[in-house]
CSV table of N, CA and C in Angstrom, one decimal:
chain,number,residue,atom,x,y,z
A,46,MET,N,140.6,128.1,-42.7
A,46,MET,CA,140.2,128.5,-41.4
A,46,MET,C,140.7,127.8,-40.4
A,47,ASN,N,141.5,128.3,-39.4
A,47,ASN,CA,142.1,127.6,-38.3
A,47,ASN,C,141.0,127.2,-37.5
A,48,SER,N,140.9,125.8,-37.1
A,48,SER,CA,139.8,125.3,-36.4
A,48,SER,C,140.1,125.8,-34.8
A,49,GLY,N,141.3,126.1,-34.5
A,49,GLY,CA,141.6,126.6,-33.2
A,49,GLY,C,140.8,127.9,-32.9
A,50,LEU,N,140.8,128.7,-34.0
A,50,LEU,CA,140.1,130.0,-33.9
A,50,LEU,C,138.7,129.8,-33.8
A,51,ARG,N,138.2,128.7,-34.6
A,51,ARG,CA,136.7,128.5,-34.6
A,51,ARG,C,136.3,128.0,-33.3
A,52,LYS,N,137.2,127.2,-32.5
A,52,LYS,CA,136.9,126.7,-31.3
A,52,LYS,C,137.0,127.9,-30.2
A,53,ALA,N,137.8,128.8,-30.3
A,53,ALA,CA,138.0,129.8,-29.2
A,53,ALA,C,136.8,130.6,-29.0
A,54,TRP,N,136.1,131.1,-30.1
A,54,TRP,CA,134.9,131.9,-29.7
A,54,TRP,C,133.8,130.9,-29.0
A,55,LEU,N,133.8,129.7,-29.6
A,55,LEU,CA,132.8,128.8,-28.9
A,55,LEU,C,133.1,128.5,-27.6
A,56,SER,N,134.4,128.2,-27.3
A,56,SER,CA,134.8,127.9,-25.9
A,56,SER,C,134.6,129.2,-24.9
A,57,GLU,N,134.7,130.4,-25.3
A,57,GLU,CA,134.5,131.5,-24.6
A,57,GLU,C,133.0,131.7,-24.3
A,58,GLU,N,132.1,131.7,-25.4
A,58,GLU,CA,130.7,132.1,-25.2
A,58,GLU,C,130.0,130.8,-24.7
A,59,PHE,N,130.1,129.7,-25.2
A,59,PHE,CA,129.4,128.5,-24.8
A,59,PHE,C,129.9,128.0,-23.4
A,60,GLY,N,131.2,128.0,-23.3
A,60,GLY,CA,131.8,127.6,-22.2
A,60,GLY,C,131.4,128.3,-21.0
A,61,ALA,N,131.3,129.6,-21.0
A,61,ALA,CA,130.6,130.4,-19.8
A,61,ALA,C,129.3,130.0,-19.5
A,62,ARG,N,128.5,129.8,-20.4
A,62,ARG,CA,127.1,129.2,-20.3
A,62,ARG,C,127.2,127.9,-19.6
A,63,ALA,N,127.9,127.0,-20.0
A,63,ALA,CA,128.0,125.7,-19.5
A,63,ALA,C,128.4,125.7,-18.1
A,64,ARG,N,129.5,126.5,-17.8
A,64,ARG,CA,129.9,126.5,-16.4
A,64,ARG,C,128.8,127.1,-15.5
A,65,GLY,N,128.0,128.1,-16.0
A,65,GLY,CA,127.0,128.6,-15.3
A,65,GLY,C,126.0,127.6,-14.9
A,66,VAL,N,125.9,126.4,-15.5
A,66,VAL,CA,124.8,125.4,-15.1
A,66,VAL,C,125.5,124.1,-14.6
A,67,GLY,N,126.7,124.2,-14.4
A,67,GLY,CA,127.5,123.1,-13.7
A,67,GLY,C,128.0,122.0,-14.7
A,68,LEU,N,128.2,122.4,-16.0
A,68,LEU,CA,128.8,121.7,-17.1
A,68,LEU,C,130.1,122.3,-17.4
A,69,ARG,N,130.9,121.5,-18.3
A,69,ARG,CA,132.1,122.1,-18.9
A,69,ARG,C,132.3,121.8,-20.3
A,70,LEU,N,132.8,122.7,-21.0
A,70,LEU,CA,133.2,122.5,-22.3
A,70,LEU,C,134.7,122.2,-22.5
A,71,VAL,N,135.0,121.1,-23.1
A,71,VAL,CA,136.3,120.5,-23.0
A,71,VAL,C,136.8,120.1,-24.4
A,72,GLN,N,138.1,120.2,-24.7
A,72,GLN,CA,138.7,119.8,-25.9
A,72,GLN,C,139.7,118.7,-25.5
A,73,ALA,N,140.2,117.8,-26.6
A,73,ALA,CA,141.2,116.9,-26.5
A,73,ALA,C,140.8,115.9,-25.2
A,74,VAL,N,139.6,115.5,-25.0
A,74,VAL,CA,139.1,114.5,-23.9
A,74,VAL,C,138.5,113.4,-24.8
A,75,GLY,N,139.0,112.3,-24.5
A,75,GLY,CA,138.5,111.1,-25.2
A,75,GLY,C,137.1,110.6,-24.6
A,76,LEU,N,136.3,110.1,-25.5
A,76,LEU,CA,135.1,109.5,-25.2
A,76,LEU,C,135.2,108.0,-25.5
A,77,TRP,N,135.1,107.3,-24.4
A,77,TRP,CA,135.1,105.6,-24.6
A,77,TRP,C,133.9,105.1,-25.3
A,78,LEU,N,134.0,104.4,-26.3
A,78,LEU,CA,132.9,104.0,-27.1
A,78,LEU,C,132.7,102.3,-26.9
A,79,PRO,N,131.3,102.2,-26.9
A,79,PRO,CA,131.0,100.6,-26.5
A,79,PRO,C,131.2,99.7,-27.7
A,80,THR,N,131.8,100.2,-28.8
A,80,THR,CA,131.9,99.4,-29.9
A,80,THR,C,133.1,98.3,-30.0
A,81,GLY,N,134.0,98.5,-29.0
A,81,GLY,CA,135.1,97.5,-28.8
A,81,GLY,C,135.8,97.9,-27.6
A,82,PRO,N,136.8,97.0,-27.2
A,82,PRO,CA,137.4,97.2,-26.0
A,82,PRO,C,138.5,98.3,-26.1
A,83,ASP,N,138.9,98.6,-27.2
A,83,ASP,CA,139.9,99.7,-27.5
A,83,ASP,C,139.4,100.9,-28.2
A,84,ASP,N,138.0,100.9,-28.4
A,84,ASP,CA,137.5,102.0,-29.1
A,84,ASP,C,137.2,103.2,-28.4
A,85,TYR,N,137.6,104.3,-29.0
A,85,TYR,CA,137.4,105.6,-28.5
A,85,TYR,C,137.5,106.7,-29.5
A,86,ALA,N,136.8,107.9,-29.2
A,86,ALA,CA,137.1,109.0,-30.1
A,86,ALA,C,137.5,110.2,-29.3
A,87,ILE,N,138.0,111.1,-29.9
A,87,ILE,CA,138.4,112.4,-29.3
A,87,ILE,C,137.7,113.4,-30.2
A,88,PRO,N,136.5,113.9,-29.7
A,88,PRO,CA,135.8,114.9,-30.5
A,88,PRO,C,136.5,116.3,-30.3
A,89,ASP,N,136.2,117.2,-31.4
A,89,ASP,CA,136.8,118.4,-31.3
A,89,ASP,C,136.4,119.3,-30.1
A,90,LEU,N,135.1,119.1,-29.7
A,90,LEU,CA,134.7,119.9,-28.5
A,90,LEU,C,133.6,118.9,-27.9
A,91,ALA,N,133.4,119.1,-26.5
A,91,ALA,CA,132.4,118.2,-25.9
A,91,ALA,C,131.9,119.0,-24.7
A,92,VAL,N,130.6,118.8,-24.5
A,92,VAL,CA,130.1,119.3,-23.2
A,92,VAL,C,129.8,118.2,-22.3
A,93,VAL,N,130.5,118.3,-21.1
A,93,VAL,CA,130.4,117.2,-20.2
A,93,VAL,C,130.0,117.7,-18.8
A,94,GLU,N,129.6,116.7,-17.9
A,94,GLU,CA,129.3,116.9,-16.6
A,94,GLU,C,130.5,117.6,-15.9
A,95,SER,N,130.4,118.4,-15.0
A,95,SER,CA,131.5,119.0,-14.3
A,95,SER,C,132.4,118.1,-13.6
A,96,ASP,N,131.8,116.9,-13.1
A,96,ASP,CA,132.6,115.8,-12.3
A,96,ASP,C,133.0,114.7,-13.4
A,97,PHE,N,133.2,115.0,-14.6
A,97,PHE,CA,133.5,114.0,-15.6
A,97,PHE,C,134.7,113.1,-15.3
A,98,ARG,N,135.7,113.8,-14.6
A,98,ARG,CA,137.0,113.1,-14.2
A,98,ARG,C,136.6,111.8,-13.3
A,99,ASP,N,135.6,111.7,-12.6
A,99,ASP,CA,135.2,110.6,-11.9
A,99,ASP,C,134.8,109.4,-12.7
A,100,ALA,N,134.7,109.7,-14.1
A,100,ALA,CA,134.2,108.7,-15.0
A,100,ALA,C,135.4,108.2,-15.9
A,101,HIS,N,136.6,108.3,-15.4
A,101,HIS,CA,137.7,108.0,-16.2
A,101,HIS,C,137.8,106.6,-16.4
A,102,VAL,N,138.1,106.2,-17.7
A,102,VAL,CA,138.0,104.8,-18.0
A,102,VAL,C,139.6,104.3,-18.2
A,103,MET,N,140.3,104.9,-19.1
A,103,MET,CA,141.7,104.7,-19.1
A,103,MET,C,142.3,105.7,-20.1
A,104,ARG,N,143.5,105.9,-20.2
A,104,ARG,CA,144.2,106.9,-21.0
A,104,ARG,C,143.6,108.2,-20.6
A,105,ASN,N,143.2,109.1,-21.6
A,105,ASN,CA,142.5,110.3,-21.4
A,105,ASN,C,141.1,110.1,-21.8
A,106,CYS,N,140.6,109.0,-21.7
A,106,CYS,CA,139.2,108.6,-22.1
A,106,CYS,C,138.1,108.5,-20.8
A,107,TYR,N,136.8,108.9,-21.1
A,107,TYR,CA,135.9,108.8,-20.0
A,107,TYR,C,134.6,108.3,-20.5
A,108,ALA,N,133.9,107.7,-19.6
A,108,ALA,CA,132.7,107.0,-19.9
A,108,ALA,C,131.7,108.0,-20.6
A,109,PRO,N,130.9,107.4,-21.6
A,109,PRO,CA,129.9,108.2,-22.3
A,109,PRO,C,128.9,108.8,-21.5
A,110,HIS,N,128.5,108.3,-20.3
A,110,HIS,CA,127.4,108.9,-19.6
A,110,HIS,C,127.7,110.3,-19.1
A,111,VAL,N,128.8,110.7,-19.1
A,111,VAL,CA,129.2,112.2,-18.6
A,111,VAL,C,129.1,113.2,-19.7
A,112,PHE,N,129.0,112.7,-21.2
A,112,PHE,CA,128.9,113.6,-22.2
A,112,PHE,C,127.4,114.0,-22.4
A,113,ARG,N,127.3,115.3,-22.7
A,113,ARG,CA,125.9,115.8,-23.0
A,113,ARG,C,125.8,116.1,-24.7
A,114,MET,N,127.0,116.4,-25.2
A,114,MET,CA,127.1,116.9,-26.5
A,114,MET,C,128.5,116.8,-27.0
A,115,VAL,N,128.6,116.4,-28.3
A,115,VAL,CA,129.9,116.4,-28.9
A,115,VAL,C,129.8,117.2,-30.2
A,116,LEU,N,130.8,117.8,-30.5
A,116,LEU,CA,130.9,118.7,-31.7
A,116,LEU,C,132.2,118.4,-32.6
A,117,GLU,N,132.0,118.0,-33.8
A,117,GLU,CA,133.1,117.7,-34.7
A,117,GLU,C,133.0,118.8,-35.8
A,118,VAL,N,134.2,119.3,-36.3
A,118,VAL,CA,134.3,120.1,-37.4
A,118,VAL,C,135.0,119.5,-38.4
A,119,THR,N,134.4,119.2,-39.6
A,119,THR,CA,135.1,118.4,-40.7
A,119,THR,C,136.3,118.9,-41.2
A,120,SER,N,137.1,118.1,-41.6
A,120,SER,CA,138.4,118.4,-42.3
A,120,SER,C,138.5,117.4,-43.4
A,121,THR,N,139.7,116.9,-43.7
A,121,THR,CA,139.8,116.0,-44.8
A,121,THR,C,139.3,114.6,-44.5
A,122,ASN,N,139.0,114.3,-43.2
A,122,ASN,CA,138.4,113.0,-42.8
A,122,ASN,C,136.9,113.2,-42.5
A,123,TRP,N,136.3,114.0,-43.4
A,123,TRP,CA,134.9,114.3,-43.2
A,123,TRP,C,133.9,113.1,-43.1
A,124,ALA,N,134.3,112.1,-44.1
A,124,ALA,CA,133.5,110.9,-44.1
A,124,ALA,C,133.4,110.1,-42.8
A,125,ASP,N,134.4,110.2,-41.9
A,125,ASP,CA,134.5,109.7,-40.5
A,125,ASP,C,133.5,110.4,-39.7
A,126,ASP,N,133.4,111.8,-39.7
A,126,ASP,CA,132.5,112.6,-38.9
A,126,ASP,C,131.0,112.2,-39.2
A,127,LEU,N,130.8,111.9,-40.6
A,127,LEU,CA,129.4,111.8,-41.0
A,127,LEU,C,129.0,110.2,-41.0
A,128,GLY,N,130.1,109.4,-40.8
A,128,GLY,CA,129.6,107.9,-40.9
A,128,GLY,C,129.9,107.1,-39.6
A,129,PRO,N,131.2,106.7,-39.4
A,129,PRO,CA,131.4,105.9,-38.1
A,129,PRO,C,131.3,106.7,-36.8
A,130,LYS,N,131.5,107.9,-36.8
A,130,LYS,CA,131.3,108.7,-35.6
A,130,LYS,C,129.9,108.9,-35.2
A,131,VAL,N,129.0,109.0,-36.3
A,131,VAL,CA,127.6,109.2,-35.9
A,131,VAL,C,127.1,107.8,-35.4
A,132,GLU,N,127.5,106.7,-35.9
A,132,GLU,CA,127.1,105.5,-35.3
A,132,GLU,C,127.7,105.2,-33.9
A,133,GLY,N,128.9,105.6,-33.9
A,133,GLY,CA,129.6,105.2,-32.5
A,133,GLY,C,129.0,106.1,-31.5
A,134,TYR,N,128.9,107.4,-31.8
A,134,TYR,CA,128.2,108.3,-30.7
A,134,TYR,C,126.8,108.0,-30.4
A,135,ALA,N,126.1,107.5,-31.5
A,135,ALA,CA,124.6,107.0,-31.1
A,135,ALA,C,124.7,105.8,-30.3
A,136,GLN,N,125.6,104.8,-30.6
A,136,GLN,CA,125.7,103.5,-29.7
A,136,GLN,C,126.2,103.9,-28.3
A,137,ALA,N,126.9,105.0,-28.1
A,137,ALA,CA,127.4,105.4,-26.8
A,137,ALA,C,126.2,106.1,-26.1
A,138,GLY,N,125.2,106.6,-26.8
A,138,GLY,CA,124.1,107.2,-26.1
A,138,GLY,C,124.4,108.7,-25.9
A,139,ILE,N,125.2,109.3,-26.7
A,139,ILE,CA,125.5,110.7,-26.5
A,139,ILE,C,124.3,111.5,-27.0
A,140,PRO,N,123.7,112.3,-26.1
A,140,PRO,CA,122.3,112.9,-26.5
A,140,PRO,C,122.5,113.8,-27.7
A,141,VAL,N,123.6,114.5,-27.9
A,141,VAL,CA,123.5,115.5,-29.1
A,141,VAL,C,124.8,115.4,-29.7
A,142,TYR,N,124.8,115.2,-31.1
A,142,TYR,CA,126.1,115.2,-31.9
A,142,TYR,C,125.9,116.2,-32.9
A,143,VAL,N,126.8,117.2,-32.9
A,143,VAL,CA,126.7,118.3,-33.9
A,143,VAL,C,128.0,118.2,-34.8
A,144,VAL,N,127.8,118.2,-36.1
A,144,VAL,CA,128.8,118.1,-37.1
A,144,VAL,C,128.8,119.5,-37.9
A,145,ALA,N,129.8,120.3,-37.8
A,145,ALA,CA,130.0,121.4,-38.6
A,145,ALA,C,130.5,120.9,-40.0
A,146,ASP,N,129.8,120.6,-40.9
A,146,ASP,CA,130.2,119.9,-42.2
A,146,ASP,C,130.6,120.9,-43.2
A,147,ARG,N,131.9,121.1,-43.3
A,147,ARG,CA,132.4,122.1,-44.3
A,147,ARG,C,132.5,121.5,-45.7
A,148,LYS,N,132.4,120.3,-45.8
A,148,LYS,CA,132.4,119.7,-47.1
A,148,LYS,C,131.1,119.8,-47.8
A,149,HIS,N,130.0,119.8,-47.0
A,149,HIS,CA,128.6,120.1,-47.6
A,149,HIS,C,128.0,121.4,-47.2
A,150,ASP,N,128.9,122.2,-46.5
A,150,ASP,CA,128.5,123.6,-46.2
A,150,ASP,C,127.1,123.6,-45.4
A,151,GLN,N,127.1,122.8,-44.3
A,151,GLN,CA,125.9,122.7,-43.5
A,151,GLN,C,126.4,122.3,-42.1
A,152,VAL,N,125.5,122.4,-41.1
A,152,VAL,CA,125.6,121.9,-39.9
A,152,VAL,C,124.6,120.8,-39.6
A,153,LEU,N,125.0,119.6,-39.2
A,153,LEU,CA,124.1,118.5,-39.0
A,153,LEU,C,123.9,118.3,-37.5
A,154,VAL,N,122.7,118.4,-37.0
A,154,VAL,CA,122.5,118.1,-35.5
A,154,VAL,C,121.7,116.7,-35.4
A,155,CYS,N,122.4,115.9,-34.6
A,155,CYS,CA,121.8,114.6,-34.4
A,155,CYS,C,121.3,114.5,-33.0
A,156,THR,N,120.0,114.0,-32.8
A,156,THR,CA,119.5,113.9,-31.4
A,156,THR,C,118.7,112.6,-31.3
A,157,ASP,N,118.5,112.2,-30.1
A,157,ASP,CA,117.6,111.0,-29.8
A,157,ASP,C,118.2,109.7,-30.1
A,158,PRO,N,119.4,109.4,-29.5
A,158,PRO,CA,120.0,108.2,-29.8
A,158,PRO,C,119.1,107.0,-29.2
A,159,ARG,N,118.8,106.0,-30.1
A,159,ARG,CA,118.1,104.7,-29.6
A,159,ARG,C,118.5,103.7,-30.6
A,160,GLY,N,118.6,102.6,-30.0
A,160,GLY,CA,119.0,101.4,-30.8
A,160,GLY,C,120.1,101.5,-31.7
A,161,GLY,N,121.2,102.2,-31.2
A,161,GLY,CA,122.4,102.5,-31.9
A,161,GLY,C,122.3,103.4,-33.1
A,162,GLU,N,121.4,104.3,-33.2
A,162,GLU,CA,121.3,105.2,-34.1
A,162,GLU,C,120.5,106.5,-33.6
A,163,TYR,N,120.8,107.6,-34.4
A,163,TYR,CA,120.0,108.9,-34.0
A,163,TYR,C,118.8,108.9,-34.6
A,164,ARG,N,117.7,109.1,-34.0
A,164,ARG,CA,116.3,109.1,-34.5
A,164,ARG,C,116.1,110.4,-35.4
A,165,ASN,N,116.8,111.5,-34.9
A,165,ASN,CA,116.5,112.7,-35.6
A,165,ASN,C,117.9,113.3,-36.0
A,166,ARG,N,118.0,113.5,-37.3
A,166,ARG,CA,119.1,114.2,-38.0
A,166,ARG,C,118.7,115.4,-38.7
A,167,THR,N,119.0,116.6,-38.3
A,167,THR,CA,118.5,117.8,-38.8
A,167,THR,C,119.6,118.6,-39.4
A,168,PRO,N,119.7,118.9,-40.8
A,168,PRO,CA,120.5,119.7,-41.4
A,168,PRO,C,120.3,121.1,-41.3
A,169,HIS,N,121.1,122.0,-41.1
A,169,HIS,CA,120.9,123.3,-41.0
A,169,HIS,C,121.9,124.1,-42.2
A,170,LYS,N,121.3,124.9,-43.0
A,170,LYS,CA,122.1,125.4,-44.1
A,170,LYS,C,122.6,126.9,-43.6
A,171,ARG,N,123.6,127.3,-44.3
A,171,ARG,CA,124.0,128.7,-44.2
A,171,ARG,C,122.9,129.8,-44.1
A,172,GLY,N,123.2,130.6,-43.1
A,172,GLY,CA,122.2,131.7,-43.1
A,172,GLY,C,121.1,131.3,-41.9
A,173,MET,N,121.3,130.1,-41.4
A,173,MET,CA,120.3,129.6,-40.3
A,173,MET,C,121.0,129.7,-39.1
A,174,SER,N,120.3,129.6,-38.1
A,174,SER,CA,120.8,129.3,-36.7
A,174,SER,C,119.9,128.2,-36.0
A,175,PHE,N,120.3,127.6,-34.9
A,175,PHE,CA,119.6,126.6,-34.4
A,175,PHE,C,119.8,126.7,-32.9
A,176,THR,N,118.8,126.4,-32.1
A,176,THR,CA,118.9,126.4,-30.7
A,176,THR,C,119.6,125.0,-30.2
A,177,VAL,N,120.5,125.1,-29.3
A,177,VAL,CA,121.0,123.8,-28.7
A,177,VAL,C,119.9,123.0,-28.1
A,178,PRO,N,119.8,121.8,-28.4
A,178,PRO,CA,118.8,120.9,-27.8
A,178,PRO,C,118.7,121.0,-26.2
A,179,ASP,N,117.6,121.1,-25.7
A,179,ASP,CA,117.3,121.3,-24.3
A,179,ASP,C,118.1,120.2,-23.5
A,180,VAL,N,118.2,118.9,-24.0
A,180,VAL,CA,118.8,117.8,-23.2
A,180,VAL,C,120.3,118.3,-22.9
A,181,VAL,N,120.8,119.1,-23.5
A,181,VAL,CA,122.3,119.5,-23.2
A,181,VAL,C,122.4,120.3,-21.9
A,182,GLY,N,121.3,121.1,-21.7
A,182,GLY,CA,121.3,122.0,-20.4
A,182,GLY,C,121.8,123.3,-20.6
A,183,VAL,N,122.2,123.7,-21.7
A,183,VAL,CA,122.7,125.0,-22.0
A,183,VAL,C,121.9,125.7,-23.1
A,184,GLU,N,121.3,126.9,-22.7
A,184,GLU,CA,120.4,127.6,-23.5
A,184,GLU,C,121.3,128.6,-24.4
A,185,MET,N,121.3,128.3,-25.6
A,185,MET,CA,122.1,129.2,-26.5
A,185,MET,C,121.6,128.9,-28.0
A,186,GLU,N,121.8,129.9,-28.8
A,186,GLU,CA,121.4,129.8,-30.4
A,186,GLU,C,122.9,129.8,-30.9
A,187,LEU,N,122.9,128.9,-31.9
A,187,LEU,CA,124.3,128.8,-32.7
A,187,LEU,C,124.0,129.1,-34.1
A,188,SER,N,124.9,130.0,-34.7
A,188,SER,CA,124.9,130.3,-36.1
A,188,SER,C,125.6,129.3,-36.9
A,189,VAL,N,125.0,128.8,-37.9
A,189,VAL,CA,125.5,127.9,-38.8
A,189,VAL,C,126.8,128.5,-39.4
A,190,ASP,N,126.7,129.7,-40.0
A,190,ASP,CA,127.8,130.4,-40.6
A,190,ASP,C,129.1,130.5,-39.7
A,191,ARG,N,128.8,130.9,-38.4
A,191,ARG,CA,129.9,130.9,-37.4
A,191,ARG,C,130.4,129.6,-37.1
A,192,LEU,N,129.7,128.6,-37.1
A,192,LEU,CA,130.3,127.2,-36.8
A,192,LEU,C,131.1,126.8,-37.9
A,193,LEU,N,130.7,127.1,-39.1
A,193,LEU,CA,131.4,126.7,-40.4
A,193,LEU,C,132.6,127.5,-40.5
A,194,ASP,N,132.6,128.8,-40.3
A,194,ASP,CA,133.6,129.7,-40.6
A,194,ASP,C,134.4,130.2,-39.4
A,195,GLY,N,134.0,130.0,-38.1
A,195,GLY,CA,134.7,130.3,-36.9
A,195,GLY,C,134.6,132.0,-36.9
A,196,ASP,N,135.8,132.6,-36.5
A,196,ASP,CA,135.8,134.0,-36.3
A,196,ASP,C,135.7,134.9,-37.5
A,197,GLU,N,135.8,134.2,-38.7
A,197,GLU,CA,135.9,135.0,-40.0
A,197,GLU,C,134.5,135.7,-40.1
A,198,ASP,N,134.6,136.9,-40.6
A,198,ASP,CA,133.4,137.9,-40.9
A,198,ASP,C,133.0,137.7,-42.4
C-alpha cells in the first residue's frame, strides 16, 4: 500500500475538519525534540496550530508546543515508531501520538504525556474505530482498517 494514498484520504477528510477549528494537518514538517540539541523527528502527519510557523526552531523544525497530534504509519522501521519515537514524543509533551502499526495489524493511540512517558496506550484492532481524543480539538472517528490499509477496500 502506498502511504501517500493512505495520507491522501486523511488529509482531505481530517484536514478539512482541522482547518474548520483553526488547526492544520501537515506533512514533512519537523518536530524539535527535547532529547538533544540536534534531535528532531518528521512525523508522517501532524495536527498543528495554524500559526505553527511562528514556532520555527531551525531547518524545517518547529517547537513541540504547536503540535496537537502526530501520526506515524509503520514501515520497515516499525521498531522506531513503537520505541524511541513514543519516548521522544512523550518527552516533548505531544498530547496524542497515533501509530498505524502494520507490523502488528493494529493502531496504537498514546495520550496523556507525563514524566517523559504516555500514561495511556490504547491498542485498537481491525474492525474497530476510535474517536480522536478531545485534546486534539478535531471531532472525528477514525477506522483502524482505513488507517492500516488507506484507500484500499
